[in-house]
Tab-separated table of C-alpha atoms in Angstrom:
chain	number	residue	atom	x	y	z
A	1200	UNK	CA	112.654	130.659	206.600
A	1201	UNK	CA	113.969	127.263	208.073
A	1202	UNK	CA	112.165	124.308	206.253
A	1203	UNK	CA	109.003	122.759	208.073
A	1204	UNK	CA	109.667	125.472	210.922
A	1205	UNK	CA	106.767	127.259	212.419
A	1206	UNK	CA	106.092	131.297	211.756
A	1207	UNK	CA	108.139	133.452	214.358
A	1208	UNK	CA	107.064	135.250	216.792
A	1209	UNK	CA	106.994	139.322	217.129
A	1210	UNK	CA	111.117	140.302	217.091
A	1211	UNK	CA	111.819	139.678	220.990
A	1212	UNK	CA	115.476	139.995	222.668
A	1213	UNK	CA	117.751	137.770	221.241
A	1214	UNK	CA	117.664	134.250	222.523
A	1215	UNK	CA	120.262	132.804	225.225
A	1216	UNK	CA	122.161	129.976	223.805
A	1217	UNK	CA	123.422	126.899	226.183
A	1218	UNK	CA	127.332	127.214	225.429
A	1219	UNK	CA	128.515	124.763	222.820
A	1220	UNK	CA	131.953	126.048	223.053
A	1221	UNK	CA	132.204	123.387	225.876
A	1222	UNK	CA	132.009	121.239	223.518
A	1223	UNK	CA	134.151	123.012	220.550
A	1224	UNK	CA	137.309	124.356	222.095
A	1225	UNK	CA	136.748	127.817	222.083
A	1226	UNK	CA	138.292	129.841	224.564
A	1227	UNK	CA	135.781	131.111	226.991
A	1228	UNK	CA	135.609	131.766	230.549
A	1229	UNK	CA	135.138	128.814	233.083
A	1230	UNK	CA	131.518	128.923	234.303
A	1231	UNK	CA	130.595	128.366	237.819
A	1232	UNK	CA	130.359	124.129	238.221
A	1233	UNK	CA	126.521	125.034	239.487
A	1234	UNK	CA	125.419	126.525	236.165
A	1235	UNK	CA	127.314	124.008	234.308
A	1236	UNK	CA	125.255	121.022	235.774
A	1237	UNK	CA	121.969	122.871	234.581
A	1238	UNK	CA	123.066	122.540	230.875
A	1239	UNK	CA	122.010	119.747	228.747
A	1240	UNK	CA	123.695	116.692	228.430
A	1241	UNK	CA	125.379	117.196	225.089
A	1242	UNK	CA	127.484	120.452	226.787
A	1243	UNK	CA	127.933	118.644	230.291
A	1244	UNK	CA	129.022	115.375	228.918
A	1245	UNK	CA	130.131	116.300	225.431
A	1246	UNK	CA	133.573	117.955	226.836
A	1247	UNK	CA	134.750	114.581	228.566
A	1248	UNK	CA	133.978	112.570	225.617
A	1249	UNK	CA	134.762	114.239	222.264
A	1250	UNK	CA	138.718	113.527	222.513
A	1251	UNK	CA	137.368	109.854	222.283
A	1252	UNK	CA	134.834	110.211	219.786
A	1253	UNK	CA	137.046	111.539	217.892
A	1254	UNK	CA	139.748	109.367	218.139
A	1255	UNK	CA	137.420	106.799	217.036
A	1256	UNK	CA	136.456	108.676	213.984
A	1257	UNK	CA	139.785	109.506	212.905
A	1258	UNK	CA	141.099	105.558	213.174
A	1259	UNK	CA	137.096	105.274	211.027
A	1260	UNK	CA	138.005	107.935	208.277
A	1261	UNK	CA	138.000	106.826	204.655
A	1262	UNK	CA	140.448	110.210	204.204
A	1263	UNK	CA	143.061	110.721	205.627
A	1264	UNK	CA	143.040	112.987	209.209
A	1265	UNK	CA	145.754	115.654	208.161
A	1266	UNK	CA	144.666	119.594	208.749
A	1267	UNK	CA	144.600	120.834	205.397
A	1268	UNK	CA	142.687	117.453	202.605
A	1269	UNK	CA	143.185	116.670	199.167
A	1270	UNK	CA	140.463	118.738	196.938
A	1271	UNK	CA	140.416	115.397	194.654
A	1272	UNK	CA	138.581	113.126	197.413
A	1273	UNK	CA	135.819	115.973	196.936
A	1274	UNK	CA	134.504	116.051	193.715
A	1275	UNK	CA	131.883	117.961	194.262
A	1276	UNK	CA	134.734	121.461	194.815
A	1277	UNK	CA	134.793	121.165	191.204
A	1278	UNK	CA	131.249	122.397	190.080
A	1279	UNK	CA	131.578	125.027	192.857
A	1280	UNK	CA	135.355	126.239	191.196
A	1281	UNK	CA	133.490	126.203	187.913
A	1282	UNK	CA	130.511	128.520	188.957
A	1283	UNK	CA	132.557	130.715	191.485
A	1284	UNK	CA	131.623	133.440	190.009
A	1285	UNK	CA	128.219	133.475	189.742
A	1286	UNK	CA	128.149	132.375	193.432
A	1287	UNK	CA	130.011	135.400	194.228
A	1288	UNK	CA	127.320	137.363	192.377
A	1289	UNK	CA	124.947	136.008	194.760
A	1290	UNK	CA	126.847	136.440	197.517
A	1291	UNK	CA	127.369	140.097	196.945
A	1292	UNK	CA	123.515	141.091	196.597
A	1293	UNK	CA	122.482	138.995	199.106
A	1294	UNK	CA	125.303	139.154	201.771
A	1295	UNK	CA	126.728	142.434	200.968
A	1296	UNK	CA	124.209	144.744	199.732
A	1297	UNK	CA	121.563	143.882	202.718
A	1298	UNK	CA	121.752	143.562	206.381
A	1299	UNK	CA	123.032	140.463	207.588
A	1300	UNK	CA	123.256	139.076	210.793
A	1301	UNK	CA	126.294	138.677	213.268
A	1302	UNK	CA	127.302	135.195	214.217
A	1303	UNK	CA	127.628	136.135	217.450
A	1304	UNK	CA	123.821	137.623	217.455
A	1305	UNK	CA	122.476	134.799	215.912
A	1306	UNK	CA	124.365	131.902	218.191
A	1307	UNK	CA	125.449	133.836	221.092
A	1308	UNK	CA	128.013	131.178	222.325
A	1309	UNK	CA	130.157	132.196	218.959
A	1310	UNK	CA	130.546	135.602	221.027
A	1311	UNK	CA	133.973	134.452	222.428
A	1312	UNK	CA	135.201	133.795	219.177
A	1313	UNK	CA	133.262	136.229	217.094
A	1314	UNK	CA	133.160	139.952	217.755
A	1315	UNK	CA	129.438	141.467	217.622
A	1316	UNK	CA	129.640	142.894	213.945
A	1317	UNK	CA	132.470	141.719	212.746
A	1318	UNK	CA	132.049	137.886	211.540
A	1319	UNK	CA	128.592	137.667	209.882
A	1320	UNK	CA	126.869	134.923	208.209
A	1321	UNK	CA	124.467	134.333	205.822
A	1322	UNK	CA	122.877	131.424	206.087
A	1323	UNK	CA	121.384	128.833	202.904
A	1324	UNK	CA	121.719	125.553	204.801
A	1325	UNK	CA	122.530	124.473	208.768
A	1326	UNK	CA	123.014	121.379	210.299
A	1327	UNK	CA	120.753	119.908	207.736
A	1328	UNK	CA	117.737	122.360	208.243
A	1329	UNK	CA	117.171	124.360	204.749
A	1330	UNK	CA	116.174	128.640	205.338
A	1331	UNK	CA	113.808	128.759	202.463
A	1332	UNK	CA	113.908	132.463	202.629
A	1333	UNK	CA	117.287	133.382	202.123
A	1334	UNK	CA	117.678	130.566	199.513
A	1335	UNK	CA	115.758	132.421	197.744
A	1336	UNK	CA	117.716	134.807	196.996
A	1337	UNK	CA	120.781	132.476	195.705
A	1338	UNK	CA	119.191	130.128	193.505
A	1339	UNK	CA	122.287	129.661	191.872
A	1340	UNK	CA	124.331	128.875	194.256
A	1341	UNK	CA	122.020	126.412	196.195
A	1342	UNK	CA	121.279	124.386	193.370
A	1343	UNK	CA	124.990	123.283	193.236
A	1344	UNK	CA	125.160	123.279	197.266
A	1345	UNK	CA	121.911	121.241	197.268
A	1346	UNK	CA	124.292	118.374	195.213
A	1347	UNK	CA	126.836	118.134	197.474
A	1348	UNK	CA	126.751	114.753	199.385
A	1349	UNK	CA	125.720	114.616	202.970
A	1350	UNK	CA	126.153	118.149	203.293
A	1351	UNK	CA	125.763	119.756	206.971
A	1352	UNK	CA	126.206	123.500	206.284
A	1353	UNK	CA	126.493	126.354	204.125
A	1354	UNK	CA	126.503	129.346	204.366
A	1355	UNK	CA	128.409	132.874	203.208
A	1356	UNK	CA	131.074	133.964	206.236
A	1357	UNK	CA	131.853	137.586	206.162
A	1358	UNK	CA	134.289	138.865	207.756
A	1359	UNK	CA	134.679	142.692	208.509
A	1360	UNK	CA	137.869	144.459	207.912
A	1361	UNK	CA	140.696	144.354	210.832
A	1362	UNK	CA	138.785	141.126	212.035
A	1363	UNK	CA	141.044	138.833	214.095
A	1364	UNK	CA	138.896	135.400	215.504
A	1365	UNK	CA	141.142	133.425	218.121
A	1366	UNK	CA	142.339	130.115	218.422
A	1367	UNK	CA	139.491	127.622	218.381
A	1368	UNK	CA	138.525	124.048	217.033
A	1369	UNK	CA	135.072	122.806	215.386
A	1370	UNK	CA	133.088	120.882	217.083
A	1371	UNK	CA	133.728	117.287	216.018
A	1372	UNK	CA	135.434	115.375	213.722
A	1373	UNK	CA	133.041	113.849	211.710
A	1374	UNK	CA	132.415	117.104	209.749
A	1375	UNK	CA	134.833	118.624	207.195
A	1376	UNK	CA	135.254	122.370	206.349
A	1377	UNK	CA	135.283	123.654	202.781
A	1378	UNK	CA	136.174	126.941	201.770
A	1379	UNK	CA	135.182	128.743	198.172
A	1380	UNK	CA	137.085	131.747	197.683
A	1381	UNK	CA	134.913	134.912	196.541
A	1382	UNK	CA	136.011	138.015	197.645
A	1383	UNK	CA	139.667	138.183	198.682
A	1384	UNK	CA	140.829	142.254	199.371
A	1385	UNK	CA	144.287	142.337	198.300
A	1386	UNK	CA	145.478	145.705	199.708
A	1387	UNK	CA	147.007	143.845	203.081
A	1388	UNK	CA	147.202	140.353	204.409
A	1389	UNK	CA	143.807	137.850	204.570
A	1390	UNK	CA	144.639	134.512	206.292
A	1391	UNK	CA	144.320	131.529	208.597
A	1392	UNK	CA	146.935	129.726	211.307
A	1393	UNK	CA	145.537	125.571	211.002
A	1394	UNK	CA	147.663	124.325	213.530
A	1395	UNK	CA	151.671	124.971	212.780
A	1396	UNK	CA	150.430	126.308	208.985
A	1397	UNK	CA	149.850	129.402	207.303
A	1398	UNK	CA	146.804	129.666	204.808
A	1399	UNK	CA	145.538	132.373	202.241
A	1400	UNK	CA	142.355	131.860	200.295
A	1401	UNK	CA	142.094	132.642	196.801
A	1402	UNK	CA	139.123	133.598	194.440
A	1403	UNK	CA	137.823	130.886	193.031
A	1404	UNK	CA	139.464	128.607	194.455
A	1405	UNK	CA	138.868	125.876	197.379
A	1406	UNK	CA	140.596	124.998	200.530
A	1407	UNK	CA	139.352	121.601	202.506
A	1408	UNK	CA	140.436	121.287	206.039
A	1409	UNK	CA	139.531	119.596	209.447
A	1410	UNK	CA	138.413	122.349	211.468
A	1411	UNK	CA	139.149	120.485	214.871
A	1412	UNK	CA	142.624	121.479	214.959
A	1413	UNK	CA	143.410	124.573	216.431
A	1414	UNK	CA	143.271	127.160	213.918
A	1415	UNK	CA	142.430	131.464	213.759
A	1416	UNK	CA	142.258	133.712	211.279
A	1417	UNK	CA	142.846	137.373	210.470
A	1418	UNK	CA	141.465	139.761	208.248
A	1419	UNK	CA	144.160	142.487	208.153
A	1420	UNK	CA	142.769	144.862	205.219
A	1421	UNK	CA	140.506	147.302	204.769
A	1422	UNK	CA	137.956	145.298	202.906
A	1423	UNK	CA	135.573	142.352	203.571
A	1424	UNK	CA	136.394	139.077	203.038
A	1425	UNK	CA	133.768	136.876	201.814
A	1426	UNK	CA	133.772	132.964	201.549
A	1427	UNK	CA	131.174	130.517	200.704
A	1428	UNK	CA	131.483	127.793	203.943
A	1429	UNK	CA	130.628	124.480	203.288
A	1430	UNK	CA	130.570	121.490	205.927
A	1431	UNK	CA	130.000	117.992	205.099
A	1432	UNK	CA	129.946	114.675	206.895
A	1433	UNK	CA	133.004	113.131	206.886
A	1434	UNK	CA	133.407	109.679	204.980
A	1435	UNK	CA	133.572	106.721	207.295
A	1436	UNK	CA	133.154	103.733	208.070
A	1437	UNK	CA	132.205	102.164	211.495
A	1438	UNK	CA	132.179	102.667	214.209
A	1439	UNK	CA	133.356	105.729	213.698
A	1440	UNK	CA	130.156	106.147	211.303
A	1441	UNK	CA	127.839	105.575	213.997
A	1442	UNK	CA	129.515	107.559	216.657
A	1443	UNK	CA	129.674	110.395	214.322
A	1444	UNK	CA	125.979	109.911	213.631
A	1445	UNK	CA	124.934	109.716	216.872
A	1446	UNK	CA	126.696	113.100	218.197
A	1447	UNK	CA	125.489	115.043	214.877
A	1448	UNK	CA	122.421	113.919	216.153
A	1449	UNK	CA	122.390	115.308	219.545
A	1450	UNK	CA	123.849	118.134	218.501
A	1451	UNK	CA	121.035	118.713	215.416
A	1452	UNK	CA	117.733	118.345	218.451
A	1453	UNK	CA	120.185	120.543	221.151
A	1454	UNK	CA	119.544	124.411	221.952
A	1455	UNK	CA	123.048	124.770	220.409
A	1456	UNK	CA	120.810	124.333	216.693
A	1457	UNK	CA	117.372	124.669	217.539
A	1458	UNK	CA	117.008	128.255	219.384
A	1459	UNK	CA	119.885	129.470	217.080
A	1460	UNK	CA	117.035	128.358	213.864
A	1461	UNK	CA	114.697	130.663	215.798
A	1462	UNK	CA	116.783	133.910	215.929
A	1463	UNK	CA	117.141	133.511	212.214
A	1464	UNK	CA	113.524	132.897	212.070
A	1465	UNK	CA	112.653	136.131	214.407
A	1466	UNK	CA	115.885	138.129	212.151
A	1467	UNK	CA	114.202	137.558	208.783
A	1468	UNK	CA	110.684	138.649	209.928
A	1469	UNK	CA	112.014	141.719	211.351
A	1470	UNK	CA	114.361	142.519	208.196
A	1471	UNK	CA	111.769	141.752	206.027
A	1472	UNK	CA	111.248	144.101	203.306
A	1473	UNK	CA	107.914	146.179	203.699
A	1474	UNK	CA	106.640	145.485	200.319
A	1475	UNK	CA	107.040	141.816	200.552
């Protein structure tokens, strides 16, 4: 279960989301201005002033701002390159061989950019709140994920065979993406478009990016691909530190995190095992 979160509830319908994808980029149709002034002020306000958050972080960064970053200014890749493979282990029996949830079922604004059932996600860590229960079950892997410095997110991404996600950006700048490699089909083609380049992931192997460029990705075989998603804070200094703080922030108390905790709450209880 989350850390410090309270027992769920009996498994209701899942939970309406307010739209982050305001705030991300994602394509989604244009809501009517009247329900848009209903939604909290992170969604209403957030669209009008992420371009200049983030051009604050970016002049801020301690790395540089290109789409695809040097593995050597994270030295923490290493010890997950290392132990890939009992990660993938982990991954297997615990995203694999069980029911996992959809993205799109567990944070319902994902829905424009991930297809009921087809993008799923196993979650150890998000946005800073730990889900003791399905650590659990990866010991392994989140005692090196529990190392990592300022670490957002992590979680396993599965994606289904003949899985296409469209064009979309993260949600701010001050986080950046990691990829582990773990299972990679090889009988077609398995990549991502980050910006104006062409990407394949590798077992074992880590690819760092900044998700807020425009980027998809395609799963064009007839297996699953499985990688182990990382997001940490980017390194800064100020202002861009404090900016990046503050929206992080927001965005950790909004809807966007906290009802989206729930329906992972209210999924374990119901897919819990009978003679647990």
């Amino acid at each position: 279960m989350w850390h410090n979160s309270v027992e769920p509830d009996a498994w209701p319908a899942p939970v309406r989301v307010p739209d982050l994808n305001l705030v991300s980029g994602a394509p989604i149709p244009q809501a009517p201005l009247k329900a848009q002034r209903g939604r909290p002020l992170v969604i209403r306000v957030g669209k009008h002033l992420r371009g200049l958050f983030d051009r604050i972080i970016a002049r801020s960064s301690l790395i540089p701002n290109d789409p695809v970053l040097d593995v050597r200014n994270f030295p923490w890749t290493a010890s997950l390159r290392e132990n890939w493979e009992a990660i993938r282990e982990e991954a297997i029996r615990a995203g694999l061989a069980r029911e996992v949830p959809s993205l799109a079922s567990i944070s319902p604004d994902h829905r424009a950019i991930a297809p009921m059932n087809r993008w799923r996600s196993f979650f150890l860590w998000g946005y800073g709140y730990r889900i003791d229960e399905n650590i659990a079950q990866c010991p392994i892997t989140n005692a090196l994920v529990a190392q990592i410095p300022d670490l957002n997110s992590a979680f396993f991404s599965i994606l289904a065979p003949g899985t296409h996600i469209p064009p979309h950006r993260g949600v701010t700048k001050g986080l950046v993406t990691c990829h582990l490699g773990l299972v990679i089909p090889r009988d077609g083609d398995v990549r991502m478009r980050l910006e104006d380049r062409v990407l394949r992931w590798a077992e074992g192997e880590t690819l760092v990016f900044d998700d807020t460029y425009d980027h998809e990705v395609w799963n064009d075989t007839s297996g699953t691909r499985v990688v182990l998603l990382i997001q940490t804070k980017r390194p800064l200094r100020n202002p861009g530190k404090w900016i990046a703080e503050l929206f992080l922030g927001i965005v950790k108390r909004s809807a966007f995190v906290q009802e989206a905790r729930a329906n992972v709450l209210r999924w374990n209880a119901a897919h819990k095992p009978m003679d647990s």
